[in-house]
Amino acid sequence: MDKAEDIILKTKQKYEFFGINKIREISRLIYEISKRDNTDFNTIVNEIKSDDYLCVKTFLLKKRYPKTFNKVSKDSFYLPELNIEEQNRAVLTEPKFNPKNVYYTKDVINSFLYNRIKSLYSNANFVEIESLKSFLKTNGFSIQKYNNRKENLFLVNEKYDFFKPCPCTKNVRCCNYSILNIGYGCLYECSYCFLQGYQNVAGIILPCNLPDFLNTDKIKPTDNKMFFLPRVGSGEFTDSLIFDDVTLFSNDIVKFFKENKNISFEFKTKSTNINNLLKLGGKENIVISWSVNAEQMIEENEHCTPKLPERLKAAQECIKAGYSVGFHFDPIILYDNWKQGYKQTIDMIFDFIDGKYIKWISIGTLRMVSTLKKVIENRFVDNTILDEELLLSYDGKLRYETSLRVQVYKYMFERIKSKDKTVPVYLCMENNDIWNSIK
Ligand code: SF4
Ligand code: SF4
């Protein structure tokens, strides 16, 4: 295949009479076909019979979107400018946390976490800042800076966003989940991670005042009859456990939810950082849940994370220590052998874990805000997740076409239920029509 910049150049030369926007669309389509099929510019354009813009675009769209071209409206195809820079590539290294710089606000210096960080990372450069907002004003953000985020730790007192309803998305069936925000940023490198397009801080942010928020006046989840208890969880803007050996947040969280058994609390993770949880011992309402995937997808996309058997062994240990567990098939990624790959993961879960300990399994197909596409192709140039046909949906997100999603959900739902009928299975971010079509 040709490099992105070569494709742009060759498109401009071949179609010199096209304007900027047309060049943008055509070079984007040629790049995506060339990458997916491992072919080059000339092989693709030599097949096109005419140089008329509409003919060229129609030919390329049909080739790029063979399954959906005739099924969906033409504005479903998202064709942003092609702009891939080598220096934006993700740095795939061991997810070991050893920050060079610790930025802190004055109000945290008496906190447990600040003093623990001082003793754990005594060689780091400690810098007082007025506020995160003021720091961001004077320090720009870029993908390259994001790639080095593990070098910077921010310690702040969280004022507003500790506990809130899950933001979910428009026009979907919301499961009334609530979020306890225990940090921002992650050391893993999942190719599909939404944080890489959402986060505007090149560092990890940890709150120093978590204990202030662990009280029943502040933690007020909404009920949902589908689950055994109203649900609160962490893991929206970070992996819930990846920093737990550093923060020891689980000390306060487990203590609080052991005393408040009418609420379930979920630690959502891909990590095996469970030593502190094991020491503390669990209760049924405290659910440790793992994001899982087909093993090929873990290998190709969840860079620097523990493998599937390691995650499942950690789940077994948590059950022995008194916790419940959950699993999230999210995102489900379409690839050649997806049925076989996801079946094997479902089989493996039930080989390791007795279904009576599983409080829920969620399933959600790959989706993303459209702007994330450019970030992914810059950071993970060789990714294959963008090769499938992702279409612009009603809410501006890219998703697989509806009938494909329904096919995936039916398959997953049936496979899981064939293992254990009693385990609650729910869809994340899907509308009522899709929910109804899988039952
Ligand atoms: S469906 Fe998913 S995104 Fe929506 S509230 Fe529940 S967990 Fe959050
Ligand atoms: S584990 Fe979650 S938060 Fe961390 S990189 Fe992967 S998707 Fe992002």
CSV table of C-alpha atoms and ligand atoms in Angstrom, one decimal:
chain,number,residue,atom,x,y,z
A,1,MET,CA,0.0,0.0,0.0
A,2,ASP,CA,1.0,3.6,-0.5
A,3,LYS,CA,1.6,6.0,2.4
A,4,ALA,CA,-1.2,8.6,3.0
A,5,GLU,CA,0.9,11.6,1.9
A,6,ASP,CA,1.8,9.8,-1.4
A,7,ILE,CA,-1.8,9.0,-2.1
A,8,ILE,CA,-2.8,12.7,-1.6
A,9,LEU,CA,0.0,13.8,-4.0
A,10,LYS,CA,-0.9,11.2,-6.6
A,11,THR,CA,-4.6,12.1,-6.3
A,12,LYS,CA,-3.8,15.8,-6.9
A,13,GLN,CA,-1.7,14.8,-10.0
A,14,LYS,CA,-4.2,12.4,-11.5
A,15,TYR,CA,-7.3,14.6,-10.8
A,16,GLU,CA,-5.7,18.0,-11.1
A,17,PHE,CA,-9.0,19.6,-12.2
A,18,PHE,CA,-10.8,18.6,-8.9
A,19,GLY,CA,-11.2,21.2,-6.2
A,20,ILE,CA,-9.8,20.8,-2.6
A,21,ASN,CA,-12.9,19.1,-1.2
A,22,LYS,CA,-13.1,16.6,-4.0
A,23,ILE,CA,-9.4,15.8,-3.6
A,24,ARG,CA,-10.0,15.4,0.1
A,25,GLU,CA,-12.8,12.8,-0.4
A,26,ILE,CA,-11.2,10.9,-3.2
A,27,SER,CA,-7.8,10.6,-1.6
A,28,ARG,CA,-9.5,9.5,1.7
A,29,LEU,CA,-11.4,6.7,-0.2
A,30,ILE,CA,-8.3,5.6,-2.1
A,31,TYR,CA,-6.3,5.5,1.1
A,32,GLU,CA,-8.9,3.4,3.0
A,33,ILE,CA,-9.2,0.9,0.1
A,34,SER,CA,-5.5,0.7,-0.3
A,35,LYS,CA,-4.9,0.0,3.4
A,36,ARG,CA,-7.7,-2.5,3.7
A,37,ASP,CA,-6.9,-4.5,0.5
A,38,ASN,CA,-3.1,-3.9,0.8
A,39,THR,CA,-3.0,-2.6,-2.7
A,40,ASP,CA,-1.6,0.6,-4.3
A,41,PHE,CA,-2.9,3.8,-5.8
A,42,ASN,CA,-2.4,2.8,-9.5
A,43,THR,CA,-4.1,-0.6,-9.1
A,44,ILE,CA,-7.2,1.1,-7.7
A,45,VAL,CA,-7.5,4.1,-10.1
A,46,ASN,CA,-6.7,2.0,-13.2
A,47,GLU,CA,-10.1,0.2,-12.6
A,48,ILE,CA,-12.0,3.5,-12.8
A,49,LYS,CA,-13.4,4.0,-16.3
A,50,SER,CA,-13.9,7.8,-16.2
A,51,ASP,CA,-12.3,10.9,-14.7
A,52,ASP,CA,-15.7,12.4,-14.0
A,53,TYR,CA,-15.9,13.3,-10.3
A,54,LEU,CA,-19.2,11.6,-9.7
A,55,CYS,CA,-18.1,8.4,-11.5
A,56,VAL,CA,-14.9,8.3,-9.6
A,57,LYS,CA,-16.5,8.9,-6.2
A,58,THR,CA,-19.3,6.4,-6.8
A,59,PHE,CA,-16.9,3.7,-7.9
A,60,LEU,CA,-14.7,4.3,-4.9
A,61,LEU,CA,-17.6,4.4,-2.4
A,62,LYS,CA,-19.0,1.1,-3.8
A,63,LYS,CA,-15.6,-0.5,-3.4
A,64,ARG,CA,-15.0,0.9,0.1
A,65,TYR,CA,-18.5,0.1,1.4
A,66,PRO,CA,-19.6,-3.0,-0.5
A,67,LYS,CA,-22.0,-4.2,2.2
A,68,THR,CA,-23.8,-1.0,2.8
A,69,PHE,CA,-23.5,1.2,-0.3
A,70,ASN,CA,-26.9,0.4,-1.6
A,71,LYS,CA,-28.5,0.2,1.9
A,72,VAL,CA,-27.9,3.5,3.5
A,73,SER,CA,-28.1,7.2,2.6
A,74,LYS,CA,-25.0,8.7,0.9
A,75,ASP,CA,-24.3,11.1,3.8
A,76,SER,CA,-23.6,8.0,6.1
A,77,PHE,CA,-20.1,7.8,4.7
A,78,TYR,CA,-17.6,9.8,6.8
A,79,LEU,CA,-14.7,11.1,4.7
A,80,PRO,CA,-12.6,13.6,6.7
A,81,GLU,CA,-9.3,15.0,5.4
A,82,LEU,CA,-6.5,12.6,5.3
A,83,ASN,CA,-3.7,13.8,7.5
A,84,ILE,CA,-1.5,11.2,9.1
A,85,GLU,CA,1.8,12.2,10.7
A,86,GLU,CA,4.4,9.7,11.7
A,87,GLN,CA,5.3,11.5,15.0
A,88,ASN,CA,1.7,10.9,16.3
A,89,ARG,CA,2.2,7.1,16.6
A,90,ALA,CA,1.3,5.7,20.0
A,91,VAL,CA,4.3,4.6,22.1
A,92,LEU,CA,3.6,1.0,23.2
A,93,THR,CA,5.5,0.3,26.3
A,94,GLU,CA,4.9,-1.5,29.6
A,95,PRO,CA,2.2,0.2,31.5
A,96,LYS,CA,4.4,1.0,34.5
A,97,PHE,CA,3.7,4.2,36.3
A,98,ASN,CA,6.7,6.3,37.2
A,99,PRO,CA,5.8,9.9,36.6
A,100,LYS,CA,8.6,12.4,36.0
A,101,ASN,CA,6.5,15.4,37.0
A,102,VAL,CA,3.8,15.7,39.7
A,103,TYR,CA,1.7,18.8,39.4
A,104,TYR,CA,-0.5,19.6,42.4
A,105,THR,CA,-2.7,22.3,43.7
A,106,LYS,CA,-2.0,23.8,47.1
A,107,ASP,CA,-5.2,22.4,48.7
A,108,VAL,CA,-4.1,18.7,48.4
A,109,ILE,CA,-0.8,18.9,50.4
A,110,ASN,CA,-2.4,17.4,53.6
A,111,SER,CA,-4.1,14.6,51.8
A,112,PHE,CA,-3.2,10.9,52.1
A,113,LEU,CA,-2.7,10.6,48.4
A,114,TYR,CA,-0.4,13.6,48.0
A,115,ASN,CA,1.8,12.3,50.8
A,116,ARG,CA,1.8,8.7,49.4
A,117,ILE,CA,2.8,10.0,46.0
A,118,LYS,CA,5.6,12.1,47.6
A,119,SER,CA,7.0,8.9,49.2
A,120,LEU,CA,6.5,6.6,46.2
A,121,TYR,CA,7.9,9.0,43.6
A,122,SER,CA,10.4,11.0,45.7
A,123,ASN,CA,12.6,11.5,42.6
A,124,ALA,CA,9.8,13.2,40.6
A,125,ASN,CA,9.8,16.9,39.9
A,126,PHE,CA,7.0,18.3,42.2
A,127,VAL,CA,5.4,21.5,40.9
A,128,GLU,CA,2.6,23.5,42.5
A,129,ILE,CA,0.0,24.9,40.1
A,130,GLU,CA,-2.8,27.3,40.7
A,131,SER,CA,-5.4,25.0,39.1
A,132,LEU,CA,-5.6,22.5,36.3
A,133,LYS,CA,-7.5,25.0,34.2
A,134,SER,CA,-4.7,27.6,34.5
A,135,PHE,CA,-2.1,24.9,33.7
A,136,LEU,CA,-4.0,24.0,30.6
A,137,LYS,CA,-4.2,27.6,29.5
A,138,THR,CA,-0.5,27.9,29.4
A,139,ASN,CA,0.4,24.4,28.3
A,140,GLY,CA,-0.8,23.3,24.9
A,141,PHE,CA,-2.1,19.8,24.1
A,142,SER,CA,-1.2,17.6,21.1
A,143,ILE,CA,-1.3,13.9,20.2
A,144,GLN,CA,2.5,13.7,20.7
A,145,LYS,CA,2.0,15.1,24.3
A,146,TYR,CA,-0.8,12.6,24.9
A,147,ASN,CA,1.5,9.8,23.8
A,148,ASN,CA,3.8,10.8,26.7
A,149,ARG,CA,1.0,11.2,29.3
A,150,LYS,CA,2.4,8.7,31.7
A,151,GLU,CA,5.2,11.1,32.5
A,152,ASN,CA,2.8,13.6,34.1
A,153,LEU,CA,0.6,13.2,37.2
A,154,PHE,CA,-1.8,15.9,38.3
A,155,LEU,CA,-3.1,15.8,41.9
A,156,VAL,CA,-6.2,17.9,42.5
A,157,ASN,CA,-9.3,18.2,44.6
A,158,GLU,CA,-12.3,17.2,42.6
A,159,LYS,CA,-15.1,19.8,43.2
A,160,TYR,CA,-18.0,18.9,40.9
A,161,ASP,CA,-17.8,15.8,38.9
A,162,PHE,CA,-17.3,13.0,41.4
A,163,PHE,CA,-20.7,11.5,41.2
A,164,LYS,CA,-23.0,11.8,38.3
A,165,PRO,CA,-25.3,9.9,36.0
A,166,CYS,CA,-23.6,8.1,33.2
A,167,PRO,CA,-23.7,10.6,30.2
A,168,CYS,CA,-24.9,7.7,27.9
A,169,THR,CA,-26.0,9.0,24.5
A,170,LYS,CA,-29.2,10.4,22.8
A,171,ASN,CA,-32.2,8.2,21.9
A,172,VAL,CA,-30.9,5.0,23.5
A,173,ARG,CA,-32.2,2.8,26.3
A,174,CYS,CA,-30.3,4.1,29.3
A,175,CYS,CA,-29.5,1.6,32.1
A,176,ASN,CA,-29.4,4.3,34.9
A,177,TYR,CA,-25.8,3.7,35.7
A,178,SER,CA,-24.1,6.3,37.9
A,179,ILE,CA,-20.4,7.1,37.8
A,180,LEU,CA,-18.0,7.7,40.6
A,181,ASN,CA,-15.1,9.5,39.0
A,182,ILE,CA,-11.9,8.2,40.6
A,183,GLY,CA,-9.5,9.5,38.0
A,184,TYR,CA,-8.8,10.5,34.5
A,185,GLY,CA,-6.4,8.9,32.0
A,186,CYS,CA,-5.0,5.4,31.6
A,187,LEU,CA,-1.7,3.7,30.8
A,188,TYR,CA,-3.0,1.0,28.5
A,189,GLU,CA,-3.2,1.7,24.8
A,190,CYS,CA,-6.4,0.3,23.4
A,191,SER,CA,-6.7,1.4,19.7
A,192,TYR,CA,-10.4,2.2,20.1
A,193,CYS,CA,-10.1,4.1,23.5
A,194,PHE,CA,-12.3,7.2,23.5
A,195,LEU,CA,-10.0,9.0,25.9
A,196,GLN,CA,-7.4,9.6,23.2
A,197,GLY,CA,-9.9,11.8,21.4
A,198,TYR,CA,-11.6,13.3,24.5
A,199,GLN,CA,-8.8,14.0,26.9
A,200,ASN,CA,-7.2,17.4,26.7
A,201,VAL,CA,-4.7,16.9,29.5
A,202,ALA,CA,-1.4,15.2,28.7
A,203,GLY,CA,-1.2,13.4,32.0
A,204,ILE,CA,-3.0,11.3,34.6
A,205,ILE,CA,-5.3,13.1,36.9
A,206,LEU,CA,-6.0,11.7,40.3
A,207,PRO,CA,-8.4,13.2,42.9
A,208,CYS,CA,-7.1,13.6,46.5
A,209,ASN,CA,-10.4,14.2,48.2
A,210,LEU,CA,-12.3,10.9,47.3
A,211,PRO,CA,-13.2,10.2,51.0
A,212,ASP,CA,-15.2,13.5,51.2
A,213,PHE,CA,-17.6,12.2,48.6
A,214,LEU,CA,-18.1,8.7,50.0
A,215,ASN,CA,-21.3,9.5,51.9
A,216,THR,CA,-24.9,8.7,51.4
A,217,ASP,CA,-25.8,12.4,50.8
A,218,LYS,CA,-23.7,12.4,47.7
A,219,ILE,CA,-24.0,8.8,46.4
A,220,LYS,CA,-27.6,8.6,45.2
A,221,PRO,CA,-27.9,6.1,42.3
A,222,THR,CA,-31.1,5.6,40.3
A,223,ASP,CA,-32.8,2.2,40.4
A,224,ASN,CA,-33.1,-0.1,37.4
A,225,LYS,CA,-35.2,-3.3,38.0
A,226,MET,CA,-33.0,-5.2,35.6
A,227,PHE,CA,-30.2,-5.4,38.1
A,228,PHE,CA,-30.1,-6.8,41.6
A,229,LEU,CA,-29.3,-3.4,43.1
A,230,PRO,CA,-29.0,0.2,41.9
A,231,ARG,CA,-25.6,0.5,40.2
A,232,VAL,CA,-22.7,2.9,40.7
A,233,GLY,CA,-19.3,2.3,39.1
A,234,SER,CA,-15.9,3.7,38.3
A,235,GLY,CA,-14.0,3.2,35.1
A,236,GLU,CA,-15.5,5.7,32.8
A,237,PHE,CA,-12.5,8.0,32.4
A,238,THR,CA,-9.8,5.6,33.6
A,239,ASP,CA,-9.4,1.9,34.3
A,240,SER,CA,-10.8,1.4,37.8
A,241,LEU,CA,-7.9,-0.6,39.1
A,242,ILE,CA,-4.8,0.3,37.1
A,243,PHE,CA,-3.6,2.8,39.7
A,244,ASP,CA,-5.0,1.0,42.8
A,245,ASP,CA,-1.6,-0.1,44.1
A,246,VAL,CA,-0.7,3.6,44.0
A,247,THR,CA,-3.9,5.3,45.2
A,248,LEU,CA,-5.3,2.5,47.5
A,249,PHE,CA,-8.7,4.0,46.6
A,250,SER,CA,-10.2,0.6,47.1
A,251,ASN,CA,-9.6,0.9,50.9
A,252,ASP,CA,-12.2,3.7,51.2
A,253,ILE,CA,-14.5,2.4,48.4
A,254,VAL,CA,-14.8,-1.1,49.7
A,255,LYS,CA,-15.3,0.0,53.2
A,256,PHE,CA,-18.1,2.4,52.2
A,257,PHE,CA,-20.0,-0.1,50.0
A,258,LYS,CA,-19.7,-2.9,52.6
A,259,GLU,CA,-21.6,-0.5,54.9
A,260,ASN,CA,-24.1,0.4,52.1
A,261,LYS,CA,-25.3,-3.0,50.9
A,262,ASN,CA,-28.3,-1.5,49.1
A,263,ILE,CA,-26.1,-0.1,46.3
A,264,SER,CA,-23.8,-2.1,44.1
A,265,PHE,CA,-20.4,-0.7,43.2
A,266,GLU,CA,-18.5,-1.8,40.1
A,267,PHE,CA,-14.8,-1.6,39.6
A,268,LYS,CA,-14.4,-1.9,35.8
A,269,THR,CA,-11.0,-3.0,34.6
A,270,LYS,CA,-8.7,-4.8,32.2
A,271,SER,CA,-6.0,-5.1,34.8
A,272,THR,CA,-5.0,-7.8,37.3
A,273,ASN,CA,-4.1,-5.2,40.0
A,274,ILE,CA,-6.3,-6.8,42.6
A,275,ASN,CA,-3.9,-7.4,45.5
A,276,ASN,CA,-5.5,-4.7,47.7
A,277,LEU,CA,-9.0,-5.9,46.9
A,278,LEU,CA,-8.0,-9.4,48.0
A,279,LYS,CA,-6.5,-8.1,51.2
A,280,LEU,CA,-9.7,-6.2,52.0
A,281,GLY,CA,-12.1,-9.0,51.2
A,282,GLY,CA,-15.4,-8.4,49.4
A,283,LYS,CA,-19.1,-8.5,49.6
A,284,GLU,CA,-21.8,-9.6,47.1
A,285,ASN,CA,-22.7,-5.9,46.2
A,286,ILE,CA,-19.1,-5.1,45.2
A,287,VAL,CA,-18.7,-6.2,41.6
A,288,ILE,CA,-15.3,-6.4,40.0
A,289,SER,CA,-15.9,-6.5,36.2
A,290,TRP,CA,-13.6,-7.1,33.3
A,291,SER,CA,-13.7,-5.8,29.8
A,292,VAL,CA,-13.2,-8.8,27.6
A,293,ASN,CA,-12.9,-9.4,23.9
A,294,ALA,CA,-12.0,-12.1,21.4
A,295,GLU,CA,-8.4,-13.0,22.0
A,296,GLN,CA,-7.3,-11.9,18.5
A,297,MET,CA,-8.9,-8.5,19.2
A,298,ILE,CA,-7.1,-8.3,22.5
A,299,GLU,CA,-3.8,-9.0,20.8
A,300,GLU,CA,-4.4,-6.6,18.0
A,301,ASN,CA,-6.1,-3.7,19.8
A,302,GLU,CA,-5.7,-3.8,23.6
A,303,HIS,CA,-2.0,-3.1,23.7
A,304,CYS,CA,-0.1,-3.4,26.9
A,305,THR,CA,-3.1,-5.1,28.7
A,306,PRO,CA,-3.2,-8.5,30.5
A,307,LYS,CA,-4.3,-11.4,28.3
A,308,LEU,CA,-7.8,-12.9,28.6
A,309,PRO,CA,-6.8,-15.9,30.8
A,310,GLU,CA,-5.0,-13.6,33.2
A,311,ARG,CA,-8.1,-11.4,33.5
A,312,LEU,CA,-10.2,-14.5,34.2
A,313,LYS,CA,-7.8,-15.9,36.8
A,314,ALA,CA,-8.1,-12.5,38.6
A,315,ALA,CA,-11.9,-12.8,38.4
A,316,GLN,CA,-11.6,-16.3,40.1
A,317,GLU,CA,-9.5,-14.9,42.9
A,318,CYS,CA,-11.9,-12.0,43.5
A,319,ILE,CA,-14.8,-14.4,43.8
A,320,LYS,CA,-12.8,-16.4,46.3
A,321,ALA,CA,-12.3,-13.2,48.3
A,322,GLY,CA,-16.1,-12.6,48.5
A,323,TYR,CA,-16.7,-10.2,45.5
A,324,SER,CA,-19.2,-10.6,42.7
A,325,VAL,CA,-18.0,-10.3,39.1
A,326,GLY,CA,-19.2,-8.9,35.8
A,327,PHE,CA,-18.0,-8.8,32.2
A,328,HIS,CA,-18.2,-6.3,29.4
A,329,PHE,CA,-18.0,-7.4,25.8
A,330,ASP,CA,-17.3,-3.8,24.7
A,331,PRO,CA,-16.4,-3.0,22.1
A,332,ILE,CA,-17.3,-6.0,20.0
A,333,ILE,CA,-15.3,-5.7,16.8
A,334,LEU,CA,-16.2,-7.3,13.5
A,335,TYR,CA,-13.5,-9.2,11.8
A,336,ASP,CA,-13.3,-12.3,9.6
A,337,ASN,CA,-13.8,-14.9,12.3
A,338,TRP,CA,-15.7,-12.8,14.8
A,339,LYS,CA,-18.3,-15.5,15.6
A,340,GLN,CA,-15.7,-18.1,16.5
A,341,GLY,CA,-13.5,-15.6,18.4
A,342,TYR,CA,-16.3,-14.3,20.6
A,343,LYS,CA,-17.7,-17.9,21.1
A,344,GLN,CA,-14.3,-19.0,22.5
A,345,THR,CA,-14.2,-16.0,24.9
A,346,ILE,CA,-17.8,-16.8,26.1
A,347,ASP,CA,-16.8,-20.5,26.6
A,348,MET,CA,-13.7,-19.5,28.4
A,349,ILE,CA,-15.6,-17.2,30.8
A,350,PHE,CA,-17.9,-20.0,31.8
A,351,ASP,CA,-15.1,-22.5,32.1
A,352,PHE,CA,-13.4,-20.3,34.6
A,353,ILE,CA,-16.4,-18.8,36.4
A,354,ASP,CA,-19.7,-20.3,37.8
A,355,GLY,CA,-22.5,-18.1,36.4
A,356,LYS,CA,-24.0,-17.6,39.8
A,357,TYR,CA,-21.3,-15.1,40.7
A,358,ILE,CA,-21.8,-13.1,37.5
A,359,LYS,CA,-24.0,-10.1,38.2
A,360,TRP,CA,-24.1,-8.8,34.6
A,361,ILE,CA,-22.7,-9.1,31.1
A,362,SER,CA,-22.9,-6.1,28.8
A,363,ILE,CA,-22.5,-6.2,25.0
A,364,GLY,CA,-21.8,-3.2,22.8
A,365,THR,CA,-20.5,-3.1,19.3
A,366,LEU,CA,-17.7,-0.7,18.3
A,367,ARG,CA,-18.8,2.9,18.2
A,368,MET,CA,-17.1,6.2,18.4
A,369,VAL,CA,-17.5,9.9,17.9
A,370,SER,CA,-16.6,10.6,14.3
A,371,THR,CA,-13.6,12.8,15.2
A,372,LEU,CA,-11.9,9.8,16.9
A,373,LYS,CA,-11.3,8.2,13.5
A,374,LYS,CA,-8.5,10.6,12.7
A,375,VAL,CA,-6.9,10.2,16.1
A,376,ILE,CA,-6.9,6.4,15.8
A,377,GLU,CA,-5.5,6.3,12.3
A,378,ASN,CA,-2.7,8.6,13.5
A,379,ARG,CA,-1.9,6.8,16.7
A,380,PHE,CA,-2.4,3.3,15.3
A,381,VAL,CA,-1.6,3.5,11.6
A,382,ASP,CA,-1.8,-0.3,11.2
A,383,ASN,CA,-5.1,-0.7,13.0
A,384,THR,CA,-7.7,-2.9,11.3
A,385,ILE,CA,-10.8,-1.7,13.3
A,386,LEU,CA,-11.4,1.1,10.9
A,387,ASP,CA,-11.3,-1.2,7.8
A,388,GLU,CA,-14.9,-2.4,8.5
A,389,GLU,CA,-17.8,-0.3,7.3
A,390,LEU,CA,-18.5,2.3,10.1
A,391,LEU,CA,-21.3,4.6,9.2
A,392,LEU,CA,-22.4,8.0,10.6
A,393,SER,CA,-25.4,7.5,12.8
A,394,TYR,CA,-28.2,9.8,14.0
A,395,ASP,CA,-26.1,11.0,17.0
A,396,GLY,CA,-22.9,11.8,15.0
A,397,LYS,CA,-21.2,8.6,16.1
A,398,LEU,CA,-19.7,6.0,13.8
A,399,ARG,CA,-21.3,2.5,14.1
A,400,TYR,CA,-21.8,-0.7,12.1
A,401,GLU,CA,-25.0,-0.8,10.1
A,402,THR,CA,-28.1,-1.7,12.1
A,403,SER,CA,-28.8,-5.2,10.7
A,404,LEU,CA,-25.1,-6.2,11.4
A,405,ARG,CA,-25.4,-4.9,15.0
A,406,VAL,CA,-28.6,-6.9,15.5
A,407,GLN,CA,-26.9,-10.0,14.1
A,408,VAL,CA,-24.0,-9.5,16.6
A,409,TYR,CA,-26.3,-9.0,19.5
A,410,LYS,CA,-28.5,-11.9,18.8
A,411,TYR,CA,-25.5,-14.2,18.4
A,412,MET,CA,-23.9,-13.0,21.6
A,413,PHE,CA,-27.1,-13.0,23.6
A,414,GLU,CA,-27.9,-16.6,22.5
A,415,ARG,CA,-24.4,-17.9,23.2
A,416,ILE,CA,-24.3,-16.4,26.7
A,417,LYS,CA,-27.8,-17.6,27.6
A,418,SER,CA,-26.9,-21.1,26.3
A,419,LYS,CA,-24.3,-21.1,29.0
A,420,ASP,CA,-26.4,-19.6,31.8
A,421,LYS,CA,-30.0,-18.4,31.4
A,422,THR,CA,-30.0,-16.5,34.7
A,423,VAL,CA,-27.1,-14.1,34.0
A,424,PRO,CA,-28.5,-10.6,33.2
A,425,VAL,CA,-27.3,-9.5,29.7
A,426,TYR,CA,-27.8,-5.9,28.6
A,427,LEU,CA,-26.9,-3.7,25.6
A,428,CYS,CA,-24.9,-0.6,26.1
A,429,MET,CA,-25.9,2.5,24.1
A,430,GLU,CA,-28.5,0.9,21.9
A,431,ASN,CA,-32.1,2.0,21.2
A,432,ASN,CA,-35.4,0.2,22.1
A,433,ASP,CA,-35.8,-1.2,18.5
A,434,ILE,CA,-32.5,-3.0,18.8
A,435,TRP,CA,-33.2,-4.2,22.3
A,436,ASN,CA,-36.6,-5.6,21.2
A,437,SER,CA,-35.2,-7.3,18.1
A,438,ILE,CA,-32.8,-9.5,20.1
A,439,LYS,CA,-35.3,-10.9,22.6
B,1,SF4,S1,-26.4,2.0,28.6
B,1,SF4,FE1,-24.1,2.2,28.8
B,1,SF4,S2,-23.7,4.4,28.3
B,1,SF4,FE2,-25.9,4.2,28.8
B,1,SF4,S3,-26.1,4.6,31.0
B,1,SF4,FE3,-25.9,2.4,30.8
B,1,SF4,S4,-23.6,2.1,31.0
B,1,SF4,FE4,-23.9,4.2,30.6
B,2,SF4,S1,-8.4,0.2,29.3
B,2,SF4,FE1,-10.1,1.5,28.9
B,2,SF4,S2,-9.4,3.6,29.5
B,2,SF4,FE2,-7.5,2.3,29.3
B,2,SF4,S3,-6.8,2.6,27.2
B,2,SF4,FE3,-8.1,0.8,27.2
B,2,SF4,S4,-10.2,1.6,26.6
B,2,SF4,FE4,-8.9,3.3,27.3
